[in-house]
Backbone as JSON Lines, residues from 0, in Angstrom:
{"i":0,"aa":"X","n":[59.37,44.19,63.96],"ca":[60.56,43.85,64.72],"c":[60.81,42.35,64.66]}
{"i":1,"aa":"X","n":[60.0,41.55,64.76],"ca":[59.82,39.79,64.04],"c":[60.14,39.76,66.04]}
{"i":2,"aa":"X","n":[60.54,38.17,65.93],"ca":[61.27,37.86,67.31],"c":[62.45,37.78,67.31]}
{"i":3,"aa":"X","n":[62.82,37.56,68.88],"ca":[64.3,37.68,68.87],"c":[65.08,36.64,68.15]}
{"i":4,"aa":"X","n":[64.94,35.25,67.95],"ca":[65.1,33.95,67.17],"c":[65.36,34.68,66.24]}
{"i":5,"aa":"X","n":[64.54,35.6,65.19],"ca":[64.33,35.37,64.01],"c":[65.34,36.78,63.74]}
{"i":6,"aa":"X","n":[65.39,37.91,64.88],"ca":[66.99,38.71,64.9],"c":[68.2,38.18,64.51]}
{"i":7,"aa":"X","n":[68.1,37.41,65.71],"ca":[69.64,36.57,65.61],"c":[69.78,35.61,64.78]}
{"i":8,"aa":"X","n":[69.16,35.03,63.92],"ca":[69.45,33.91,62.71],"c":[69.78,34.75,61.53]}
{"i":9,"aa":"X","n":[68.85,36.57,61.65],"ca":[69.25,37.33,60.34],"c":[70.55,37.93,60.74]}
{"i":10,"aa":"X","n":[71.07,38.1,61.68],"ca":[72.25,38.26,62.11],"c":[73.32,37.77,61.54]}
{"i":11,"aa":"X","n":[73.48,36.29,61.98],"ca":[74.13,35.19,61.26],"c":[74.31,35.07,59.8]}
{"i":12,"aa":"X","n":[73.24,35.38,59.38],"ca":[73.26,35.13,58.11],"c":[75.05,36.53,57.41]}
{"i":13,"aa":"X","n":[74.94,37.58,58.0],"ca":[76.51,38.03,57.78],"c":[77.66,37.77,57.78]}
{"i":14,"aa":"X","n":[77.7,36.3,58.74],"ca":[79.02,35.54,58.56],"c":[79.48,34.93,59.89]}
{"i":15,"aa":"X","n":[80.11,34.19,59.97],"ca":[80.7,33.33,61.41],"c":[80.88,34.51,62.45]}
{"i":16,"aa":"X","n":[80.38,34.43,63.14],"ca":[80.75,35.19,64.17],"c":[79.78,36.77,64.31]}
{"i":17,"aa":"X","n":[78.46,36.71,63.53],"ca":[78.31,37.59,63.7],"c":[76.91,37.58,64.51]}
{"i":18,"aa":"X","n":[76.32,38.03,65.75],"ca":[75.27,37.73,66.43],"c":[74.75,39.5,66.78]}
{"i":19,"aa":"X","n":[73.95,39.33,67.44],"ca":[72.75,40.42,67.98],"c":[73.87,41.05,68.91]}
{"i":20,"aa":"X","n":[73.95,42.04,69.32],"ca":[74.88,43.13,70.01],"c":[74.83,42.81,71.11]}
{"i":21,"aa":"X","n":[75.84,42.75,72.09],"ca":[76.31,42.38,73.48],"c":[76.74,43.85,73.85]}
{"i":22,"aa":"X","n":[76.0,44.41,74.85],"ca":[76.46,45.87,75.26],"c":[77.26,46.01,76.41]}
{"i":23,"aa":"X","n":[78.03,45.98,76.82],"ca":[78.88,45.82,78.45],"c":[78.63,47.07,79.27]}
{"i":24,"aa":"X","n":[78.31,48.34,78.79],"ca":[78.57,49.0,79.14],"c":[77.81,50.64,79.03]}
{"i":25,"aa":"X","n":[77.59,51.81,79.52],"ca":[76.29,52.76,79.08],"c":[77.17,53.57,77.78]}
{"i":26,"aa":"X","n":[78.26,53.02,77.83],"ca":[78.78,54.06,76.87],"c":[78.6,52.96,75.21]}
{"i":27,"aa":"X","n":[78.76,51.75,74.97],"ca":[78.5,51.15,74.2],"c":[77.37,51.21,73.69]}
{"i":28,"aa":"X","n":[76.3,50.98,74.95],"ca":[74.78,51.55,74.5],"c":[74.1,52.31,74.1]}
{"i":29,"aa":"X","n":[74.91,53.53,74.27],"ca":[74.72,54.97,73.41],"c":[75.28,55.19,71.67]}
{"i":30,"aa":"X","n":[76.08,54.55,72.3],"ca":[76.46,54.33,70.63],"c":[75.96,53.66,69.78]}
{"i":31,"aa":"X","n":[75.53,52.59,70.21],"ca":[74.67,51.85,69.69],"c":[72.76,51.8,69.22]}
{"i":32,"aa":"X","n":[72.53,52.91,69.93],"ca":[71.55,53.65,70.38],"c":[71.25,54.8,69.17]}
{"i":33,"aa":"X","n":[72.5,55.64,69.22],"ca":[72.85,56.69,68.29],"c":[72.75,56.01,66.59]}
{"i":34,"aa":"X","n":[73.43,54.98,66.35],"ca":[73.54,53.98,65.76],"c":[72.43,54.02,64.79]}
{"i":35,"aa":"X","n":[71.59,53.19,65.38],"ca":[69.71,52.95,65.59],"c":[69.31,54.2,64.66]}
{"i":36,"aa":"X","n":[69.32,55.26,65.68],"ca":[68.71,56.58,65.33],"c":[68.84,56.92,64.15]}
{"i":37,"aa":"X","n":[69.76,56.62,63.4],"ca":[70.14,57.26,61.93],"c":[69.94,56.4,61.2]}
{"i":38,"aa":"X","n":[68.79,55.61,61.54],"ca":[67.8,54.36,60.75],"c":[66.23,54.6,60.56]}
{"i":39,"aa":"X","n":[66.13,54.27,62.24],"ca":[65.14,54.38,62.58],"c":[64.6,54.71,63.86]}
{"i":40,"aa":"X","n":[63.6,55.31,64.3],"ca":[63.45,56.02,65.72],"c":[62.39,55.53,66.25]}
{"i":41,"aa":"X","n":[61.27,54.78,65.55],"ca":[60.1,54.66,66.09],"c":[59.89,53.3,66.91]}
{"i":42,"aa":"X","n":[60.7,51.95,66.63],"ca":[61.06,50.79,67.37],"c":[62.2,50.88,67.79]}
{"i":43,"aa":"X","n":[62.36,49.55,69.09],"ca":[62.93,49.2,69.17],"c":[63.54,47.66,68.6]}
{"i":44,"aa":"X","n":[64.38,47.74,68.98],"ca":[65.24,46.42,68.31],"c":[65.95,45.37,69.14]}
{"i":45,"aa":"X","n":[65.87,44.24,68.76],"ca":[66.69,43.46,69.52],"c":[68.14,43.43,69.95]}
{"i":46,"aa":"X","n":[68.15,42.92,71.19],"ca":[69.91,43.25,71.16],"c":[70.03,41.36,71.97]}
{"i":47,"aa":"X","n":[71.68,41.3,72.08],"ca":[71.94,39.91,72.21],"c":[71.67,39.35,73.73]}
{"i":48,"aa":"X","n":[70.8,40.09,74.88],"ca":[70.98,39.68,76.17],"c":[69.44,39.07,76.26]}
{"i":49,"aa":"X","n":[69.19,37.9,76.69],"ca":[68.43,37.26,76.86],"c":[68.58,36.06,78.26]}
{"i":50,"aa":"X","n":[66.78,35.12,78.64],"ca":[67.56,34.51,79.71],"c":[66.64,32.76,79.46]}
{"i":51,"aa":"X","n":[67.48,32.53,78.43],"ca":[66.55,31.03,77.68],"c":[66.1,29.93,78.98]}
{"i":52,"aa":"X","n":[66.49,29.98,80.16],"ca":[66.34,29.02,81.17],"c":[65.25,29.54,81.91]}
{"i":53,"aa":"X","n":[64.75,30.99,81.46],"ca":[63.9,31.21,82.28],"c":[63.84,32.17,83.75]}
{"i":54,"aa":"X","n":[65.28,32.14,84.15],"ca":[65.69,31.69,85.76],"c":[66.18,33.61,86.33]}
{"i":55,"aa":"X","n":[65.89,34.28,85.73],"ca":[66.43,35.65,86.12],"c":[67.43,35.93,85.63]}
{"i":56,"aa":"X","n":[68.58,34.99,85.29],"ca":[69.9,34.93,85.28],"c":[70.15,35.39,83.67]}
{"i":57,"aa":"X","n":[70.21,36.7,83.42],"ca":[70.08,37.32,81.45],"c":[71.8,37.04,81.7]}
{"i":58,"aa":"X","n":[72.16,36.71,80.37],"ca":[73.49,36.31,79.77],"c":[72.76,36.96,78.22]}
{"i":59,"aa":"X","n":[74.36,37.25,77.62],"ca":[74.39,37.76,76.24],"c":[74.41,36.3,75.45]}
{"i":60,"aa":"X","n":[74.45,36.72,74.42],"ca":[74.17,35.88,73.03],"c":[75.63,34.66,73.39]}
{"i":61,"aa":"X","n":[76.75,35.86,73.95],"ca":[78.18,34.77,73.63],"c":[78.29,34.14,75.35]}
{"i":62,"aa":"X","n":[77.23,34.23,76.32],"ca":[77.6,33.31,77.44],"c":[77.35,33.85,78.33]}
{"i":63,"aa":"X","n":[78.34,35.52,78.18],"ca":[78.51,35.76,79.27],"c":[77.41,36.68,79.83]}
{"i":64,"aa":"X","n":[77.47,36.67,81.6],"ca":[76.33,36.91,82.09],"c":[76.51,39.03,81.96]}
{"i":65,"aa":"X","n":[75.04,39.23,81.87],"ca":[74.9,40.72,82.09],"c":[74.7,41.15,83.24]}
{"i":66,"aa":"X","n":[76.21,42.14,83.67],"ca":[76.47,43.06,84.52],"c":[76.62,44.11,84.95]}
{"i":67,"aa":"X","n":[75.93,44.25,83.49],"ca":[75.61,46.22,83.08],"c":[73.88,45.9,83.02]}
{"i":68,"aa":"X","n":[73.29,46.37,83.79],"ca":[71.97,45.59,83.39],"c":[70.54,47.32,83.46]}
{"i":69,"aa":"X","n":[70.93,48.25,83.05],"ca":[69.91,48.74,83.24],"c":[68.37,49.13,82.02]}
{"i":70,"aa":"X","n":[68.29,47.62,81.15],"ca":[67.2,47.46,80.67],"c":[66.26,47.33,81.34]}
{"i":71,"aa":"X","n":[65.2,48.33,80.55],"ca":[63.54,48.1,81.42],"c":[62.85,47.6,80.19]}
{"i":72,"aa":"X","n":[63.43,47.05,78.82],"ca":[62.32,46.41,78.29],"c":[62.69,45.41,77.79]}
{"i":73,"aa":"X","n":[62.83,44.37,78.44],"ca":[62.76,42.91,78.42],"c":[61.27,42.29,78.02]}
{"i":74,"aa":"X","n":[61.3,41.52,77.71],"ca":[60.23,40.89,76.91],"c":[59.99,39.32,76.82]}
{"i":75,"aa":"X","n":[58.84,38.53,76.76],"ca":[59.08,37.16,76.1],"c":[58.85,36.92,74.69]}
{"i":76,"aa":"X","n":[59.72,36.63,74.04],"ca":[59.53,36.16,72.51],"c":[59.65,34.68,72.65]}
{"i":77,"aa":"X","n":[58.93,34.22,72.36],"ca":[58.67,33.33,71.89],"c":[58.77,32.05,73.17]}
{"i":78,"aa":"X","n":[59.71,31.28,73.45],"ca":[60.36,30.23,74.22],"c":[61.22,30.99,75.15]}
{"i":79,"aa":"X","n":[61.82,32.15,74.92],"ca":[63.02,33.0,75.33],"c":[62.3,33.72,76.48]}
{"i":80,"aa":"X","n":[62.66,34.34,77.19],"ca":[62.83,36.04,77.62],"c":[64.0,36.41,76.92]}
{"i":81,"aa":"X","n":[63.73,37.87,76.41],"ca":[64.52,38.39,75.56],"c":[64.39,40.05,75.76]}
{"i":82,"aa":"X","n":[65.57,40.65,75.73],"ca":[65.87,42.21,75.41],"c":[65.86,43.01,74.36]}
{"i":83,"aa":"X","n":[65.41,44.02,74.62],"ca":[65.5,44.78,73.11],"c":[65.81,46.3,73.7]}
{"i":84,"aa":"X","n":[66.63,47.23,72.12],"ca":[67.09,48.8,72.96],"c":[66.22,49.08,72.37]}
{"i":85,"aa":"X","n":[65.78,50.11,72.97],"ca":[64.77,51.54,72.46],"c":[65.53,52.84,72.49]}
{"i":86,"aa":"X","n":[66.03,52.83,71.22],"ca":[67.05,53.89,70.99],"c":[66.68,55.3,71.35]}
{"i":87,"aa":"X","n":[65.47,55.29,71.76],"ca":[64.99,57.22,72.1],"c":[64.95,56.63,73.66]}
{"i":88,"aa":"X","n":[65.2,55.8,74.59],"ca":[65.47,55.83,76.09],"c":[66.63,56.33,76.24]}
């Protein structure tokens, strides 16, 4: 799965504007989820909500703060706290 850093820089590498997935919502997450599944089933993967200050306060990749929040596997990579989906939750 590498770290989340090293997600989101291979991310980028697709073109301006392209970052780790910002989910708003349970219906985005399923899809995204579903997504996954017709890859791979046995990890999970990074997605764009993280909380670099440390402070509780998870925001996505583009700022804004997460208000759909029902991840249970948050993680520290590296310098970060960082999120990842587990597409079979």
């Amino acid at each position: 799965m590498g770290n989340w850093s090293q997600a989101e820089e291979e991310c980028q590498k697709y073109g301006s504007g392209s970052h780790l997935a910002s989910l708003s919502n349970s219906k985005e997450a399923r899809v995204v989820a579903k997504y996954i599944l017709g890859y791979q089933r046995n990890l999970p993967v990074w997605i764009g909500l993280h909380d670099p200050q440390k402070t509780q306060l998870w925001q996505w990749i583009d700022g804004s703060i997460d208000l759909y929040s029902p991840w249970n596997y948050k993680t520290k990579s590296g310098a970060n706290y960082c999120a990842a989906l587990n597409p079979k939750d």
